Amino acid sequence: MSSLPLSSPAPEPTPTATVADSAAVPAHQPEAGDLAVLAARAAGDDLLAPAVRLDSVVPAPERVEPDPTASFVLTGGTAIRVSAHPGARAVADHLAELLRPATGFLLPVADTRAVGPTGPLTLTLAATPASPAPAVERPTTDLGAEGYRLDVTTAEVRLVADTPTGLFYGVQTLRQLLPAAVENPTPVTTRWSLPGGTILDRPRFPYRGAMLDVARHFFAVEDVLRVIDHLARYKLNHLHLHLTDDQGWRIAVDSWPKLTTVGGASEVGGGPGGHYTKADYRRIVSHAAARHVTLVPEIDLPGHTNAALVAYPQLAPDKLAPPPYTGTEVGFSYVDPADEQTYDFIADVLGEVAALTPGPWLHIGGDEAFKVKGAVYTDFVERAQRIVADTGKTVVGWHQLAPAAHLDGRVLQWWGTDADDPTTADAVRRGARLILSPGNHAYLDMKYAEDTPIGHDWAGLIDVRRAYDWDPGTHVAGVPTAAVLGVEAPLWTESVTSLADIEFMLFPRLPAIAELGWSPRAAHDWAGFRERLAGHGPRWSTAGITFHRSPEIPWPATPTVPRQHRAPQNDPTTP
Ligand code: TNX
């Protein structure tokens, strides 16, 4: 991580509450604020340094300039001011909702036009022409669609961005800079200090994602919403949902209703399966939107379609319904590429899914269609790509799509394990962009080690270092960084059956992949990453998030929150 001087000078601090004087300032919820101050005083000087360092954020920001002489302390008197813009306001409300449970503070949110003192915690949309007042300058660097600048002084916290998304990512950083106790669901008395200094931050790649396979095992809407929250913490902005496979069809399609009533009633191992109604899917979409996450729905074609064939045998090459499939083999099923009904089916399904999905992407799979070969396969893909274009969406598919003709905007998701892949490099030369999901680095369904309880090992064992130590920008031979849209960590769920299993496979590897997608390459540093990541263990424990206590990470031995001030909470969890 670089420590560059930041040329835009900080404006004069406005007078506001600090640890020294906050007990004297009328607080919105004086008892909590007073307690924090008293606790800090009682704990002595060694607790007065902020618990978290400014340079400990994951993913590592583009620039960090710590000011060890400054720190800001959140108190019961802290108020949040935000530019008068609905998107920015939603981010400020989100910040308040994140901080209220553990702090017990009221944290009122008001827009910058409101009368009264400004700040001390201000979220400013720099690009809002109508945004008046606050003495915050436009950042000297272009923050882009997702960047932000955070200034923490003893007097105030100022977050500036050009977009609500940038403010949202600044809020995620702010959250990580507070003590781990901020993750507690009920009030904790501690000193809520933030380390002083400036962070200037924006992502390396525009596409940063994870995939959840809800077809092999079905997961409830609530589980998906929680996964979205996990993505947002680490500034990941896409959730790819693998909605259909041999073992189950998970998304309601009104024009082909048996896809879910019949095709959705199975899963790996013989469980009941399940599916999302359109209302369920809309809930997922809106939760994702509130966390600046774009949904990427996948309808896997022409293979991985046994569940569809059980429901509609007319789509099968032999027109016979196969039995429901609950095993874990791949590559045996396919929709009939020689039958026009197949293309009507695809147009209906993709049309309905596109209509439900606000984001620009529609993923058509394309992997492991072992029985649809050569020109039959490429002709099929080219028709499917055009059907996607007709819905107004941009086509994404696994890199098996590569030999098919280029279609404007198309994106290939590379999941190979041999980075010398001339067919994919050729598709990129013809205009395709690439999402990097190398099976031997980014596949979250691979085991961490021989003895971890769930997962596969066909692409090798993936410990945290292996997940971290590669470069999406240069990974595939002949593919220039400029053609790389970003990175995605897929979680296939043949062996993953619960939310705890999902979290165990995500943490701590998801933050590693997130850092590859967000942080500048110059910040890449395994030794530094494992130190920064270590501080997240107590956060996950406090939030009740299951994770793998990988021996590669120097997890802190003692809780960062003083015991006597801690509310009861979960033990660190490992299945
Ligand atoms: C390969 S990766 C698959 C999936 C499996 C996965 C298991 C890809 C595009 N296809 O069908 O679930 O391996 O690791």
PDB file of C-alpha atoms in Angstrom, residues 17-181:
ATOM      1  CA  ALA A  17     -17.239  16.854  20.242  1.00  0.00           C
ATOM      2  CA  THR A  18     -14.049  14.984  21.107  1.00  0.00           C
ATOM      3  CA  VAL A  19     -13.306  12.532  23.867  1.00  0.00           C
ATOM      4  CA  ALA A  20     -12.052  15.351  26.028  1.00  0.00           C
ATOM      5  CA  ASP A  21     -15.166  17.458  25.787  1.00  0.00           C
ATOM      6  CA  SER A  22     -17.991  15.171  24.726  1.00  0.00           C
ATOM      7  CA  ALA A  23     -19.192  14.603  28.251  1.00  0.00           C
ATOM      8  CA  ALA A  24     -19.933  18.323  28.375  1.00  0.00           C
ATOM      9  CA  VAL A  25     -21.751  18.421  25.017  1.00  0.00           C
ATOM     10  CA  PRO A  26     -25.487  17.736  25.137  1.00  0.00           C
ATOM     11  CA  ALA A  27     -25.770  14.238  23.647  1.00  0.00           C
ATOM     12  CA  HIS A  28     -28.728  12.759  21.811  1.00  0.00           C
ATOM     13  CA  GLN A  29     -28.360   9.694  23.981  1.00  0.00           C
ATOM     14  CA  PRO A  30     -26.186  10.940  26.797  1.00  0.00           C
ATOM     15  CA  GLU A  31     -26.045   7.743  28.794  1.00  0.00           C
ATOM     16  CA  ALA A  32     -24.307   5.769  26.019  1.00  0.00           C
ATOM     17  CA  GLY A  33     -21.914   8.573  25.097  1.00  0.00           C
ATOM     18  CA  ASP A  34     -21.056   9.225  28.731  1.00  0.00           C
ATOM     19  CA  LEU A  35     -20.423   5.558  29.307  1.00  0.00           C
ATOM     20  CA  ALA A  36     -18.023   5.426  26.375  1.00  0.00           C
ATOM     21  CA  VAL A  37     -16.073   8.356  27.728  1.00  0.00           C
ATOM     22  CA  LEU A  38     -16.045   6.999  31.265  1.00  0.00           C
ATOM     23  CA  ALA A  39     -14.964   3.585  30.041  1.00  0.00           C
ATOM     24  CA  ALA A  40     -12.163   5.137  28.042  1.00  0.00           C
ATOM     25  CA  ARG A  41     -10.989   7.179  30.998  1.00  0.00           C
ATOM     26  CA  ALA A  42     -11.232   4.214  33.347  1.00  0.00           C
ATOM     27  CA  ALA A  43      -9.274   2.010  30.983  1.00  0.00           C
ATOM     28  CA  GLY A  44      -6.310   4.365  31.031  1.00  0.00           C
ATOM     29  CA  ASP A  45      -4.103   5.956  28.437  1.00  0.00           C
ATOM     30  CA  ASP A  46      -3.123   2.792  26.588  1.00  0.00           C
ATOM     31  CA  LEU A  47      -6.684   2.440  25.378  1.00  0.00           C
ATOM     32  CA  LEU A  48      -6.723   5.949  23.983  1.00  0.00           C
ATOM     33  CA  ALA A  49      -4.938   4.924  20.812  1.00  0.00           C
ATOM     34  CA  PRO A  50      -7.466   3.727  18.227  1.00  0.00           C
ATOM     35  CA  ALA A  51      -7.905  -0.057  18.220  1.00  0.00           C
ATOM     36  CA  VAL A  52      -7.525  -0.247  14.452  1.00  0.00           C
ATOM     37  CA  ARG A  53      -4.781   1.165  12.226  1.00  0.00           C
ATOM     38  CA  LEU A  54      -5.695   3.294   9.221  1.00  0.00           C
ATOM     39  CA  ASP A  55      -3.617   1.032   6.989  1.00  0.00           C
ATOM     40  CA  SER A  56      -5.390  -2.173   8.001  1.00  0.00           C
ATOM     41  CA  VAL A  57      -8.317  -1.988   5.575  1.00  0.00           C
ATOM     42  CA  VAL A  58      -9.225  -4.987   3.379  1.00  0.00           C
ATOM     43  CA  PRO A  59      -9.176  -4.640   0.412  1.00  0.00           C
ATOM     44  CA  ALA A  60      -6.137  -2.353   0.646  1.00  0.00           C
ATOM     45  CA  PRO A  61      -7.011   1.179  -0.491  1.00  0.00           C
ATOM     46  CA  GLU A  62      -5.185   2.937  -3.307  1.00  0.00           C
ATOM     47  CA  ARG A  63      -3.560   5.484  -0.971  1.00  0.00           C
ATOM     48  CA  VAL A  64      -3.387   5.695   2.806  1.00  0.00           C
ATOM     49  CA  GLU A  65      -1.883   8.584   4.727  1.00  0.00           C
ATOM     50  CA  PRO A  66      -2.123   7.961   8.480  1.00  0.00           C
ATOM     51  CA  ASP A  67      -2.016  10.878  10.882  1.00  0.00           C
ATOM     52  CA  PRO A  68      -0.935   9.322  14.184  1.00  0.00           C
ATOM     53  CA  THR A  69      -1.535  12.600  15.999  1.00  0.00           C
ATOM     54  CA  ALA A  70      -5.258  12.539  15.217  1.00  0.00           C
ATOM     55  CA  SER A  71      -8.161  10.267  15.999  1.00  0.00           C
ATOM     56  CA  PHE A  72     -11.876  10.831  15.979  1.00  0.00           C
ATOM     57  CA  VAL A  73     -14.149   9.465  18.671  1.00  0.00           C
ATOM     58  CA  LEU A  74     -17.754   8.656  17.940  1.00  0.00           C
ATOM     59  CA  THR A  75     -20.024   9.557  20.849  1.00  0.00           C
ATOM     60  CA  GLY A  76     -23.683   9.704  21.730  1.00  0.00           C
ATOM     61  CA  GLY A  77     -23.575  13.262  20.395  1.00  0.00           C
ATOM     62  CA  THR A  78     -22.372  12.361  16.917  1.00  0.00           C
ATOM     63  CA  ALA A  79     -24.693  13.283  14.080  1.00  0.00           C
ATOM     64  CA  ILE A  80     -24.422  12.356  10.410  1.00  0.00           C
ATOM     65  CA  ARG A  81     -24.772  14.999   7.708  1.00  0.00           C
ATOM     66  CA  VAL A  82     -25.264  14.044   4.092  1.00  0.00           C
ATOM     67  CA  SER A  83     -25.697  15.758   0.717  1.00  0.00           C
ATOM     68  CA  ALA A  84     -29.321  16.313  -0.238  1.00  0.00           C
ATOM     69  CA  HIS A  85     -29.533  13.426  -2.704  1.00  0.00           C
ATOM     70  CA  PRO A  86     -31.665  10.293  -2.266  1.00  0.00           C
ATOM     71  CA  GLY A  87     -28.841   7.862  -3.103  1.00  0.00           C
ATOM     72  CA  ALA A  88     -26.441   9.571  -0.701  1.00  0.00           C
ATOM     73  CA  ARG A  89     -29.135   9.740   1.960  1.00  0.00           C
ATOM     74  CA  ALA A  90     -29.688   5.980   1.644  1.00  0.00           C
ATOM     75  CA  VAL A  91     -25.962   5.433   2.250  1.00  0.00           C
ATOM     76  CA  ALA A  92     -26.010   7.689   5.329  1.00  0.00           C
ATOM     77  CA  ASP A  93     -29.013   5.780   6.677  1.00  0.00           C
ATOM     78  CA  HIS A  94     -27.152   2.531   5.998  1.00  0.00           C
ATOM     79  CA  LEU A  95     -24.162   3.836   7.952  1.00  0.00           C
ATOM     80  CA  ALA A  96     -26.378   4.782  10.882  1.00  0.00           C
ATOM     81  CA  GLU A  97     -28.030   1.343  10.790  1.00  0.00           C
ATOM     82  CA  LEU A  98     -24.625  -0.349  10.823  1.00  0.00           C
ATOM     83  CA  LEU A  99     -23.421   1.646  13.819  1.00  0.00           C
ATOM     84  CA  ARG A 100     -26.526   1.912  16.013  1.00  0.00           C
ATOM     85  CA  PRO A 101     -26.822  -1.669  17.340  1.00  0.00           C
ATOM     86  CA  ALA A 102     -23.337  -1.901  18.881  1.00  0.00           C
ATOM     87  CA  THR A 103     -22.887   1.745  19.880  1.00  0.00           C
ATOM     88  CA  GLY A 104     -26.388   2.278  21.162  1.00  0.00           C
ATOM     89  CA  PHE A 105     -26.058   5.821  19.812  1.00  0.00           C
ATOM     90  CA  LEU A 106     -28.916   7.595  18.121  1.00  0.00           C
ATOM     91  CA  LEU A 107     -26.763   8.863  15.217  1.00  0.00           C
ATOM     92  CA  PRO A 108     -29.384  11.126  13.665  1.00  0.00           C
ATOM     93  CA  VAL A 109     -29.057  11.676   9.927  1.00  0.00           C
ATOM     94  CA  ALA A 110     -29.791  15.089   8.437  1.00  0.00           C
ATOM     95  CA  ASP A 111     -29.029  16.632   5.090  1.00  0.00           C
ATOM     96  CA  THR A 112     -26.449  19.353   4.722  1.00  0.00           C
ATOM     97  CA  ARG A 113     -29.148  22.005   4.249  1.00  0.00           C
ATOM     98  CA  ALA A 114     -30.483  21.468   7.755  1.00  0.00           C
ATOM     99  CA  VAL A 115     -29.814  24.256  10.248  1.00  0.00           C
ATOM    100  CA  GLY A 116     -27.430  23.670  13.102  1.00  0.00           C
ATOM    101  CA  PRO A 117     -23.795  22.671  13.305  1.00  0.00           C
ATOM    102  CA  THR A 118     -22.377  20.673  10.425  1.00  0.00           C
ATOM    103  CA  GLY A 119     -20.906  17.235  10.887  1.00  0.00           C
ATOM    104  CA  PRO A 120     -19.013  15.927  12.631  1.00  0.00           C
ATOM    105  CA  LEU A 121     -19.577  12.947  10.339  1.00  0.00           C
ATOM    106  CA  THR A 122     -20.243  14.198   6.811  1.00  0.00           C
ATOM    107  CA  LEU A 123     -20.984  12.308   3.604  1.00  0.00           C
ATOM    108  CA  THR A 124     -20.675  14.568   0.584  1.00  0.00           C
ATOM    109  CA  LEU A 125     -21.533  13.829  -2.991  1.00  0.00           C
ATOM    110  CA  ALA A 126     -18.934  15.968  -4.727  1.00  0.00           C
ATOM    111  CA  ALA A 127     -20.622  15.717  -8.079  1.00  0.00           C
ATOM    112  CA  THR A 128     -24.018  16.949  -6.841  1.00  0.00           C
ATOM    113  CA  PRO A 129     -24.329  20.393  -8.424  1.00  0.00           C
ATOM    114  CA  ALA A 130     -26.988  21.489  -5.963  1.00  0.00           C
ATOM    115  CA  SER A 131     -25.085  20.328  -2.893  1.00  0.00           C
ATOM    116  CA  PRO A 132     -24.399  23.491  -0.910  1.00  0.00           C
ATOM    117  CA  ALA A 133     -22.212  24.494   1.941  1.00  0.00           C
ATOM    118  CA  PRO A 134     -19.755  22.027   3.395  1.00  0.00           C
ATOM    119  CA  ALA A 135     -16.219  23.239   3.129  1.00  0.00           C
ATOM    120  CA  VAL A 136     -15.115  20.134   1.318  1.00  0.00           C
ATOM    121  CA  GLU A 137     -13.154  20.496  -1.861  1.00  0.00           C
ATOM    122  CA  ARG A 138     -13.578  18.338  -4.897  1.00  0.00           C
ATOM    123  CA  PRO A 139     -10.978  15.621  -4.702  1.00  0.00           C
ATOM    124  CA  THR A 140      -7.878  16.293  -6.747  1.00  0.00           C
ATOM    125  CA  THR A 141      -7.999  12.814  -8.218  1.00  0.00           C
ATOM    126  CA  ASP A 142     -10.883  11.517 -10.262  1.00  0.00           C
ATOM    127  CA  LEU A 143     -12.658   9.200  -7.861  1.00  0.00           C
ATOM    128  CA  GLY A 144     -14.675   7.618 -10.644  1.00  0.00           C
ATOM    129  CA  ALA A 145     -17.894   5.652 -10.266  1.00  0.00           C
ATOM    130  CA  GLU A 146     -16.868   3.802  -7.098  1.00  0.00           C
ATOM    131  CA  GLY A 147     -14.051   5.746  -5.445  1.00  0.00           C
ATOM    132  CA  TYR A 148     -14.124   7.836  -2.280  1.00  0.00           C
ATOM    133  CA  ARG A 149     -11.958  10.015  -0.125  1.00  0.00           C
ATOM    134  CA  LEU A 150     -12.052   9.696   3.657  1.00  0.00           C
ATOM    135  CA  ASP A 151     -10.525  12.278   5.987  1.00  0.00           C
ATOM    136  CA  VAL A 152     -10.446  11.565   9.709  1.00  0.00           C
ATOM    137  CA  THR A 153      -9.339  14.369  12.004  1.00  0.00           C
ATOM    138  CA  THR A 154      -9.854  14.815  15.718  1.00  0.00           C
ATOM    139  CA  ALA A 155     -12.682  17.173  14.911  1.00  0.00           C
ATOM    140  CA  GLU A 156     -14.530  15.381  12.160  1.00  0.00           C
ATOM    141  CA  VAL A 157     -14.924  12.569   9.667  1.00  0.00           C
ATOM    142  CA  ARG A 158     -15.432  13.602   6.061  1.00  0.00           C
ATOM    143  CA  LEU A 159     -16.347  11.189   3.328  1.00  0.00           C
ATOM    144  CA  VAL A 160     -16.465  12.502  -0.250  1.00  0.00           C
ATOM    145  CA  ALA A 161     -17.372  10.660  -3.443  1.00  0.00           C
ATOM    146  CA  ASP A 162     -18.705  11.411  -6.893  1.00  0.00           C
ATOM    147  CA  THR A 163     -21.466   8.798  -6.580  1.00  0.00           C
ATOM    148  CA  PRO A 164     -23.562   7.159  -3.863  1.00  0.00           C
ATOM    149  CA  THR A 165     -21.656   3.946  -4.638  1.00  0.00           C
ATOM    150  CA  GLY A 166     -18.393   5.679  -3.768  1.00  0.00           C
ATOM    151  CA  LEU A 167     -19.916   6.879  -0.496  1.00  0.00           C
ATOM    152  CA  PHE A 168     -21.121   3.339   0.176  1.00  0.00           C
ATOM    153  CA  TYR A 169     -17.595   1.977  -0.180  1.00  0.00           C
ATOM    154  CA  GLY A 170     -16.291   4.750   2.050  1.00  0.00           C
ATOM    155  CA  VAL A 171     -18.809   3.620   4.650  1.00  0.00           C
ATOM    156  CA  GLN A 172     -17.522   0.038   4.426  1.00  0.00           C
ATOM    157  CA  THR A 173     -14.026   1.376   5.095  1.00  0.00           C
ATOM    158  CA  LEU A 174     -15.270   3.473   8.003  1.00  0.00           C
ATOM    159  CA  ARG A 175     -16.888   0.404   9.492  1.00  0.00           C
ATOM    160  CA  GLN A 176     -13.594  -1.522   9.357  1.00  0.00           C
ATOM    161  CA  LEU A 177     -11.758   1.342  11.049  1.00  0.00           C
ATOM    162  CA  LEU A 178     -13.947   1.150  14.149  1.00  0.00           C
ATOM    163  CA  PRO A 179     -13.202  -1.414  16.872  1.00  0.00           C
ATOM    164  CA  ALA A 180     -14.369  -4.986  16.127  1.00  0.00           C
ATOM    165  CA  ALA A 181     -17.068  -4.515  18.765  1.00  0.00           C
TER     166      ALA A 181
END
